[in-house]
Short mmCIF file of C-alpha atoms in Angstrom, two decimals:
data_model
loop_
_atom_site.label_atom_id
_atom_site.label_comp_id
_atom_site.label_asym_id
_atom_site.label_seq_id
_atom_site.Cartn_x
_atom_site.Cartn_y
_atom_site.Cartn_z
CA UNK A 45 -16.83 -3.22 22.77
CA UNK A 46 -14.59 -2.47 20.30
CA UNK A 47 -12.47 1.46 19.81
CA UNK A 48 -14.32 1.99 16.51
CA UNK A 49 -17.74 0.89 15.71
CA UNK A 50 -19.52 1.65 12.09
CA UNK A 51 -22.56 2.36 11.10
CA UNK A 52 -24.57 1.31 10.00
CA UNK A 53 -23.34 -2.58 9.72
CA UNK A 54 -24.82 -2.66 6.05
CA UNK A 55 -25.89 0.11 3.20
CA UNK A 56 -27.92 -0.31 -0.25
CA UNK A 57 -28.16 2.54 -2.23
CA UNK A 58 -28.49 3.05 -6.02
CA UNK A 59 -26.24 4.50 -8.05
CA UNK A 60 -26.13 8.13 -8.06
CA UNK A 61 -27.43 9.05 -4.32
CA UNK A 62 -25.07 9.76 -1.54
CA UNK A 63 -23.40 7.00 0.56
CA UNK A 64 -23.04 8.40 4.63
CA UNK A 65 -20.97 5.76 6.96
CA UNK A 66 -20.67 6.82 10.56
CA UNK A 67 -17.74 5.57 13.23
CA UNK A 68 -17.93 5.60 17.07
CA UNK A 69 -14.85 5.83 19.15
CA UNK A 70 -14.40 5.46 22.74
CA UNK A 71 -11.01 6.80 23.62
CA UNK A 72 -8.94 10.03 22.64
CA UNK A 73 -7.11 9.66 19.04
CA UNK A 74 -4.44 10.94 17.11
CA UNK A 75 -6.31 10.47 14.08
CA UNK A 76 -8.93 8.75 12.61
CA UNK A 77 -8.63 7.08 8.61
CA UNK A 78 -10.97 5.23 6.47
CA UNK A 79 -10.22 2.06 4.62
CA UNK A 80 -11.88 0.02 1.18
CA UNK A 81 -12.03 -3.24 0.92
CA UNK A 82 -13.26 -4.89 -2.18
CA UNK A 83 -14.66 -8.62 -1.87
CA UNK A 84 -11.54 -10.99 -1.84
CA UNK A 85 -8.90 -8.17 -1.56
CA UNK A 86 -6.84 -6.33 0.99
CA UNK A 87 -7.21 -2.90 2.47
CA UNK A 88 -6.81 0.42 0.79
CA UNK A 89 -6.09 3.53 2.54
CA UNK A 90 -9.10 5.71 1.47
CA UNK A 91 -8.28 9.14 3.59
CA UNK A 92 -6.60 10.54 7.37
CA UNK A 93 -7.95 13.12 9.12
CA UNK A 94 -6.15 14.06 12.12
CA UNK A 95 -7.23 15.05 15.79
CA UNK A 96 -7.35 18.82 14.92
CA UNK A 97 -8.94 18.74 11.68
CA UNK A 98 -12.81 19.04 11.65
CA UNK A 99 -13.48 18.22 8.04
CA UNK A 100 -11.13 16.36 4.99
CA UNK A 101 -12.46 16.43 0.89
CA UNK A 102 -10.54 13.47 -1.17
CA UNK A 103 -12.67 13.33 -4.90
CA UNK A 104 -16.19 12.24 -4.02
CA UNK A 105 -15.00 11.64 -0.56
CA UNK A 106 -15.51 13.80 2.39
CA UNK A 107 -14.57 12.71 6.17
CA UNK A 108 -15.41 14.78 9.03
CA UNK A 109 -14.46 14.58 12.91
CA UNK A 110 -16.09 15.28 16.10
CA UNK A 111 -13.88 14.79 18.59
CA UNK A 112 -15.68 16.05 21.41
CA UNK A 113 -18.68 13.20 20.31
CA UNK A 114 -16.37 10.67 19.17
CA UNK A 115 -17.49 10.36 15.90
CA UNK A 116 -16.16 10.47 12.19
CA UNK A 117 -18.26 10.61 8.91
CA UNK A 118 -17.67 9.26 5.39
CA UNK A 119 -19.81 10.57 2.89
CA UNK A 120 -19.38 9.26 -0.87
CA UNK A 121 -21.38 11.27 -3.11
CA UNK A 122 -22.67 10.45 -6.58
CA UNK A 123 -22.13 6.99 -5.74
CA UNK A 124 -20.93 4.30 -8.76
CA UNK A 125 -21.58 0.43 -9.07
CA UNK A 126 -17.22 0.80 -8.33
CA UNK A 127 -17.69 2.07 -5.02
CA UNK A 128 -19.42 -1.65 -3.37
CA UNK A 129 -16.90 -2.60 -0.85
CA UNK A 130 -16.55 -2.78 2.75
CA UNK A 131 -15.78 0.54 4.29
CA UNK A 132 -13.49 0.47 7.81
CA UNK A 133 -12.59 3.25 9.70
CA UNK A 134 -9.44 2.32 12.59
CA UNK A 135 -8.35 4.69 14.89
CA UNK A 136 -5.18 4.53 17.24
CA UNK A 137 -5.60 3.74 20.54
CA UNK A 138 -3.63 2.51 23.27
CA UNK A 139 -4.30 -1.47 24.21
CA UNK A 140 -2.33 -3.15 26.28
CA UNK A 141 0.97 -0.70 26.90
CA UNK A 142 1.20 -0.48 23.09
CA UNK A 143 -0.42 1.84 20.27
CA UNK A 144 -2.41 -0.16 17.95
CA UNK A 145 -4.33 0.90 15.34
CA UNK A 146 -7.81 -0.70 15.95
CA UNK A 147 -10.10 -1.21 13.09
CA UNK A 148 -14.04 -1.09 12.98
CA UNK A 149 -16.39 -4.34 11.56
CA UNK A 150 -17.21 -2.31 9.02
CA UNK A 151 -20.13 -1.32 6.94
CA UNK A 152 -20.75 -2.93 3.77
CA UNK A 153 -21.99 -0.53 0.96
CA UNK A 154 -23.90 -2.05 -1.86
CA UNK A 155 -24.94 0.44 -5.09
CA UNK A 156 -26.89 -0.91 -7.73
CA UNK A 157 -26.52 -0.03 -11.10
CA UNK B 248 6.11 0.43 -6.59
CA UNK B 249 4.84 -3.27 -6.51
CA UNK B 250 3.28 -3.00 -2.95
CA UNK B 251 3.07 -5.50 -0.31
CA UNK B 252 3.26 -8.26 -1.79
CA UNK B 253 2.18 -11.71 0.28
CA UNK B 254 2.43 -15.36 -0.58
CA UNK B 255 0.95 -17.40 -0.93
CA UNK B 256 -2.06 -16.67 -2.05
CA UNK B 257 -4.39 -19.36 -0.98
CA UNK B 258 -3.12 -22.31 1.48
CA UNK B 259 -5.44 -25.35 2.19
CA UNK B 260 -3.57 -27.64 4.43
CA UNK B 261 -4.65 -30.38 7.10
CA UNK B 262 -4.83 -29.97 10.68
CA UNK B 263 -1.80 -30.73 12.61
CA UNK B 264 0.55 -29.47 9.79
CA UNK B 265 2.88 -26.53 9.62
CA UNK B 266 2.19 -23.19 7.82
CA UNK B 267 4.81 -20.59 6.58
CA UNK B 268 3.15 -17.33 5.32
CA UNK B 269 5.46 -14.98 3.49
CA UNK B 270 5.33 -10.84 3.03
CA UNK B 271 7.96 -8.26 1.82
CA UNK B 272 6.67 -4.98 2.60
CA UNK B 273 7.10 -1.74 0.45
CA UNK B 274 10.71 -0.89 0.27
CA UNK B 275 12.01 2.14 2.39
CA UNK B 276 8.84 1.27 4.89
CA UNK B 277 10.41 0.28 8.37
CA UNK B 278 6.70 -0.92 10.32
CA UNK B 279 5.02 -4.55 9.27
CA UNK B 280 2.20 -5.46 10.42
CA UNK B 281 0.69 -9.17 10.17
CA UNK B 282 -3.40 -9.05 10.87
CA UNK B 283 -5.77 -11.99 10.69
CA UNK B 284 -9.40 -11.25 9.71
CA UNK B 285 -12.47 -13.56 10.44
CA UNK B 286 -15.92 -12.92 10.16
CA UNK B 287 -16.30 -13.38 13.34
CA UNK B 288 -13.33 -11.19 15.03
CA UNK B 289 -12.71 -9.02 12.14
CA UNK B 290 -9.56 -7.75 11.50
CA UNK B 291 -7.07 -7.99 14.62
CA UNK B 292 -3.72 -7.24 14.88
CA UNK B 293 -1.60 -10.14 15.57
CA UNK B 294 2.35 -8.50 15.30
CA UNK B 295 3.82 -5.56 14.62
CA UNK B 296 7.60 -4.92 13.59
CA UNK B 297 9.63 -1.76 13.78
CA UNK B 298 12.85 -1.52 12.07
CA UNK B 299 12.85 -5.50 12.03
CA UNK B 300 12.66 -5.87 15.48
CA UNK B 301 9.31 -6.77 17.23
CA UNK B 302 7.46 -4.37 19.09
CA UNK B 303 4.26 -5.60 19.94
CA UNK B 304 3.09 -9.25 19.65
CA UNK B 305 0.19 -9.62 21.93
CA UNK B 306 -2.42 -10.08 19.65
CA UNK B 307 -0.47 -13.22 18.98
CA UNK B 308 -2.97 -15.80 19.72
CA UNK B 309 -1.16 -18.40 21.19
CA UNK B 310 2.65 -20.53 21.13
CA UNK B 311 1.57 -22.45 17.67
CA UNK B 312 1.96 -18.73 16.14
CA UNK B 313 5.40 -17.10 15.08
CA UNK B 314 6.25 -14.42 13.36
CA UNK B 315 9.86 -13.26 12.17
CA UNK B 316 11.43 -10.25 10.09
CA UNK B 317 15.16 -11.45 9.47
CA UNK B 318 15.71 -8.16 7.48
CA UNK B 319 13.93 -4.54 5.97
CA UNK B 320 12.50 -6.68 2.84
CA UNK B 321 11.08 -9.92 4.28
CA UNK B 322 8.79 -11.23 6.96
CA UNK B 323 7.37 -14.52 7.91
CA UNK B 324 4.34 -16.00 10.14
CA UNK B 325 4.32 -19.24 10.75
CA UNK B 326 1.33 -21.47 12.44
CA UNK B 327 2.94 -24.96 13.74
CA UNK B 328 0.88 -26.82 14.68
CA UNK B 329 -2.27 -25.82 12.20
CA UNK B 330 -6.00 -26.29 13.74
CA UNK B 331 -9.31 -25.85 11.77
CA UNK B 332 -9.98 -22.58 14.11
CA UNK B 333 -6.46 -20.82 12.19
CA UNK B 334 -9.02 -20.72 8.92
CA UNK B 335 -8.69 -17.21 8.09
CA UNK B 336 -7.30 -14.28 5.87
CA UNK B 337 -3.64 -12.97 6.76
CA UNK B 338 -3.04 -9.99 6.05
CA UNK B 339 0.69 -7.85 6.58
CA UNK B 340 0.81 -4.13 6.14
CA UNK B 341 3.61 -1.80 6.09
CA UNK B 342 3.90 2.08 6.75
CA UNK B 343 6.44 4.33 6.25
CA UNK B 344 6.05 5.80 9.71
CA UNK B 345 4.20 5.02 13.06
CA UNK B 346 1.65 2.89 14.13
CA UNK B 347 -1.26 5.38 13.49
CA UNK B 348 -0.07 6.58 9.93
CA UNK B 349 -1.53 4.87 6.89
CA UNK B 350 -0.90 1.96 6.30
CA UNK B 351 -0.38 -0.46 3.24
CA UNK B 352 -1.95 -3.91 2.71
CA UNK B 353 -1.02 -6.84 0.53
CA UNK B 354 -3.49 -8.75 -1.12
CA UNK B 355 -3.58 -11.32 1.89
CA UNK B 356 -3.45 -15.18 1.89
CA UNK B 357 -6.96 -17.00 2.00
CA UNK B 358 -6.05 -20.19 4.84
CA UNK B 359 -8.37 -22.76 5.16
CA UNK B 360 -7.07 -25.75 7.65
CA UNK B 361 -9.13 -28.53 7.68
#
C-alpha cells in the first residue's frame, strides 16, 4: 500500500458547496503538501504544512494535520467550475535508503457550474 | 521565471526505437526530479539529481532507462530501446531545496510507443 492514500478516489460537487479531500499516511513525515493537476497538465504546488503545524489557510484553501492519526485534510470552500482537477497530497518518506517524496492516486474533484 | 520547461511535448514513436526526453529546470534550483505517471502506477519517481550529480535512481525501471544532468540548466532521460509498456507522461520537477520541499513541475511530455 502506498505512503499516502486519498480520499475519496473521486468528488462531484456543485459550484458553491465545500470540497473536503482526506490523505492517509503510514509512516512519520516531515511534512505533508497538496498538489493540482488540471487534465493534460503538470503539477502545481497548492500548499505545505509541516510536521508541527496542526492547521494551514492559503485563499479558499485550508489543510490540516493529524499526526498522531496520520491524516491531512484539504478543504476548498466556495468551490468554482476552476477548481476541477486532480488533487494529490505526497508526503516524504524514507524508501529504499533514500528520502522520496511519495505521492497519493489522487482524488478527482468535479464542480459543476 | 519561465518554469520547468520539458520537451518535447508529445512523442509517438515505434517500439524498438530510441527516446531522448529533455528538461531545464528553474534556474538557481539545484534538485531535478524525472517522474513517470500511468494510470495504473500513478506518479512514481524514477531519478532524482542533486547539484547535477545523481542521488537516487531506483525507481529507474530497468537498463533501457537513462537519465543524465551534464550541468545546473539541463537534464535528459533517455528510453533505448522503447516498448509499448514505456507509454506514459514524463514529468521532471525541480526544487530549490530538499527532497521534501515543494517542488516544481513542467508541463510533461505525453509518450505513446507503439
Amino acid at each position: 500500500s502506498q505512503q499516502g492514500e486519498e480520499d475519496p478516489q473521486a468528488l462531484s460537487i456543485q459550484e458553491g458547496e465545500n470540497a473536503t479531500m482526506n490523505c492517509s499516511y503510514k509512516t512519520s513525515i516531515n511534512n505533508l503538501q497538496w498538489y493540482r493537476q488540471n487534465s493534460g497538465r503538470g503539477l502545481v504546488h497548492l500548499i505545505l504544512i509541516r510536521s508541527n503545524e496542526r492547521e494551514k489557510h492559503s485563499g479558499r484553501l485550508r489543510v490540516t494535520l493529524d499526526t498522531s492519526k496520520k491524516s491531512s485534510s484539504l478543504l476548498i470552500t466556495a468551490s468554482r467550475a476552476a477548481d476541477t482537477a486532480s488533487y494529490f497530497c505526497a508526503t516524504d518518506a524514507i524508501t529504499g535508503g533514500y528520502n522520496k517524496l511519495i505521492f497519493g492516486a489522487g482524488t478527482r474533484l468535479a464542480v459543476h457550474p | 521565471d519561465a518554469g520547468v520547461i520539458q520537451s518535447p511535448r508529445h512523442e509517438v514513436t515505434e517500439m524498438g526505437q530510441e527516446v531522448t526526453l529533455r528538461c531545464k529546470p528553474i534556474s538557481g534550483h539545484n534538485s531535478l526530479f524525472w517522474y513517470r505517471q500511468t494510470m495504473m502506477r500513478g506518479l512514481e519517481l524514477l531519478i532524482y539529481f542533486n547539484n547535477n550529480v545523481p542521488i537516487d535512481d531506483s525507481g529507474m525501471p530497468e537498463d533501457r532507462f537513462s537519465a543524465k544532468m551534464p550541468n545546473a540548466s539541463f537534464s535528459t532521460l533517455k528510453i533505448q530501446p522503447s516498448e509499448p509498456r514505456d507509454s506514459a507522461v514524463y514529468f521532471c520537477a525541480s526544487s530549490s531545496s530538499h527532497v521534501e520541499e515543494t517542488q516544481y513541475f513542467g508541463p510533461g511530455t505525453r509518450l505513446l510507443v507503439l
